[in-house]
């Protein structure tokens, strides 16, 4: 009885929390699904770029007193550059290799980046605490943190911009064409290796920006990316690998499971819950909940 | 215009082409004949740069191209329409055509190319916004050829343009190829039906087990005992 009464009054808060969290997860997941959809590579180092984004925000804040939201603008070209660099140095050599080789490569990149962070910055938990850190906004029985809203707004703005780019820009079409038929694309004069480099860099920008946005909300440490990226895999599989709209809806579902699950069972259970959900989805609909055309659509 | 000599091409350890050679002059229509699995598509894919030969060379308009990646060869004036059309299935007809003119030399003339192509294929005007995978087989073949033309090629290579099409549609495509040829484009195409192929082509090459075993004008090939053996062997006993 008690739980039920409590849950009725909590519904608006749970809803708002779900949407806020889902928006941020979407940005992480969209980058992952973009890279998979176009390059057919599962980026196991995705979380490490998130971690780098968090550290970037931390150091810029600590050393230069730069606010994470100001840093956003700088972080876009920075992560684009980091993306092109890792593509050229690491991914380019394995882009035509087997899936196994690609998995070893991105897992290797992940471990390397974690250890570089550990050596450079130790394993200490670090915190970014701008002035608005403790500002709580109350609205009609709900309360939320200002950084959460800011992260949500930027995240959604970014995701929408990426959608628009993929759907309507010429380069977006070139990327989709390459995903749909690589040989045909190169016969049109498209340099498909360059398309893959661009795709990788854009995916890295998404997750790097997400890291900057998350820095004021979560502790920063070398394996900080893991928790988020595990969840991004759940989101992406839920939505259908390579399906960007699916990734968006998947983010909301995972966020809902996390928010409601934590409320009902306690935070300790949230990961168990969404992995149960994950397994259930894989059993019922291996192509993902929204991936009606399976993994072959790639239509964005 | 095109000269390929001594091509040896393999998929991994499995060699498919053995010393294959062909020559095509400016303004010709040439067909590649041969039974299933003879290596016709492999040869065409090597010419357009999708596959790299182990040995041998390909020259196009006086320039060696066998080490160039496929996306660079298009810009040299060679356009390749793949077997089974291979449109971008989830892009519209218009988007497919626009991408056909991706390389800078073609992009500059994109709008006039579109006008020219819609004159050759009037049905495209009503289908601009349709997703490519929802077209019929014949329509897809037309769009694939149209997309190939968007690159403004001097040489158009078409792999099995008539595959799986109704006789009426086959005739339409024959007419389209003749028209493109009349506009000054050299043509190489692949076809397994000898009568149909040699009716359209000036000249042909016959491939068998990865070797270019025979070459001749269409009337010569129609008379050839060798051609009868390869293509009618089963029927004639
Ligand atoms: N991607 C590939 N990998 C391995 N073998 C292939 C591949 N493509 C074609 N082959 C083999 O090469 C031979 C020639 O194929 P192909 O060039 O497609 O013949 P054709 O177009 O004359 O029917 C066949 O034995 C075929 O099985
Ligand atoms: Mg073939």
XYZ file of N, CA and C and ligand atoms in Angstrom, chain B residues 10-12 14-17 33-45 51 83 159-160 190 192 207, ligand 1:
108
model
N 42.631 -13.395 -58.314
C 42.257 -14.462 -57.384
C 41.464 -13.891 -56.219
N 40.571 -14.726 -55.676
C 39.933 -14.409 -54.393
C 40.676 -15.249 -53.349
N 41.521 -14.618 -52.565
C 42.355 -15.398 -51.645
C 43.236 -16.340 -52.437
N 42.049 -18.701 -54.341
C 41.267 -19.268 -55.420
C 41.379 -18.384 -56.658
N 42.208 -18.820 -57.599
C 42.408 -17.997 -58.795
C 41.261 -18.173 -59.767
N 40.748 -17.059 -60.252
C 39.568 -17.084 -61.116
C 39.916 -16.690 -62.551
N 40.717 -15.637 -62.713
C 41.098 -15.234 -64.078
C 42.523 -15.688 -64.366
N 30.939 -12.780 -73.198
C 30.080 -13.959 -73.163
C 30.758 -15.044 -72.343
N 29.959 -15.991 -71.906
C 30.550 -17.112 -71.195
C 29.572 -17.680 -70.211
N 29.723 -18.961 -69.912
C 28.780 -19.597 -68.986
C 28.920 -19.032 -67.576
N 27.943 -19.365 -66.749
C 27.968 -18.968 -65.348
C 29.281 -19.352 -64.681
N 29.863 -18.424 -63.946
C 31.083 -18.749 -63.210
C 32.341 -18.692 -64.057
N 32.227 -18.226 -65.301
C 33.399 -18.190 -66.177
C 34.386 -17.101 -65.762
N 33.882 -16.102 -65.027
C 34.777 -15.023 -64.591
C 34.477 -13.689 -65.251
N 33.312 -13.569 -65.888
C 32.967 -12.324 -66.583
C 32.870 -11.149 -65.612
N 32.128 -11.376 -64.513
C 31.989 -10.279 -63.540
C 33.322 -9.962 -62.894
N 34.099 -10.999 -62.618
C 35.422 -10.782 -62.023
C 36.275 -9.921 -62.940
N 36.198 -10.193 -64.250
C 36.956 -9.390 -65.209
C 36.496 -7.941 -65.174
N 35.173 -7.738 -65.208
C 34.661 -6.368 -65.228
C 35.031 -5.636 -63.931
N 34.926 -6.360 -62.804
C 35.279 -5.737 -61.524
C 36.761 -5.380 -61.459
N 38.494 -4.961 -57.941
C 39.446 -6.033 -57.639
C 40.801 -5.635 -58.211
N 26.396 -6.095 -61.482
C 25.414 -7.165 -61.623
C 24.333 -6.996 -60.542
N 27.016 -4.964 -66.243
C 27.079 -6.400 -65.950
C 25.660 -6.983 -65.957
N 25.378 -7.823 -66.935
C 24.086 -8.495 -67.100
C 22.877 -7.559 -66.991
N 27.841 -7.530 -70.266
C 27.917 -8.975 -70.056
C 26.536 -9.552 -70.297
N 24.582 -13.648 -71.033
C 24.795 -15.082 -71.250
C 24.055 -15.624 -72.470
N 34.543 -16.009 -72.568
C 35.338 -16.479 -71.430
C 34.904 -17.897 -71.074
N 33.763 -12.781 -53.819
C 34.142 -13.989 -54.252
N 34.862 -14.797 -53.450
C 35.266 -16.009 -53.882
N 34.987 -16.520 -55.083
C 34.249 -15.762 -55.923
C 33.793 -14.469 -55.556
N 33.099 -13.950 -56.592
C 33.117 -14.881 -57.556
N 33.809 -15.970 -57.166
C 34.073 -17.171 -57.964
O 34.744 -16.777 -59.120
C 34.283 -17.494 -60.245
C 33.855 -16.521 -61.307
O 32.762 -15.767 -60.842
P 32.132 -14.580 -61.680
O 33.208 -13.685 -62.113
O 31.046 -14.006 -60.859
O 31.534 -15.354 -62.920
P 30.456 -14.900 -63.988
O 30.184 -13.455 -63.809
O 31.088 -15.237 -65.300
O 29.240 -15.747 -63.766
C 33.178 -18.411 -59.748
O 33.721 -19.676 -59.536
C 32.782 -17.790 -58.446
O 32.332 -18.775 -57.550
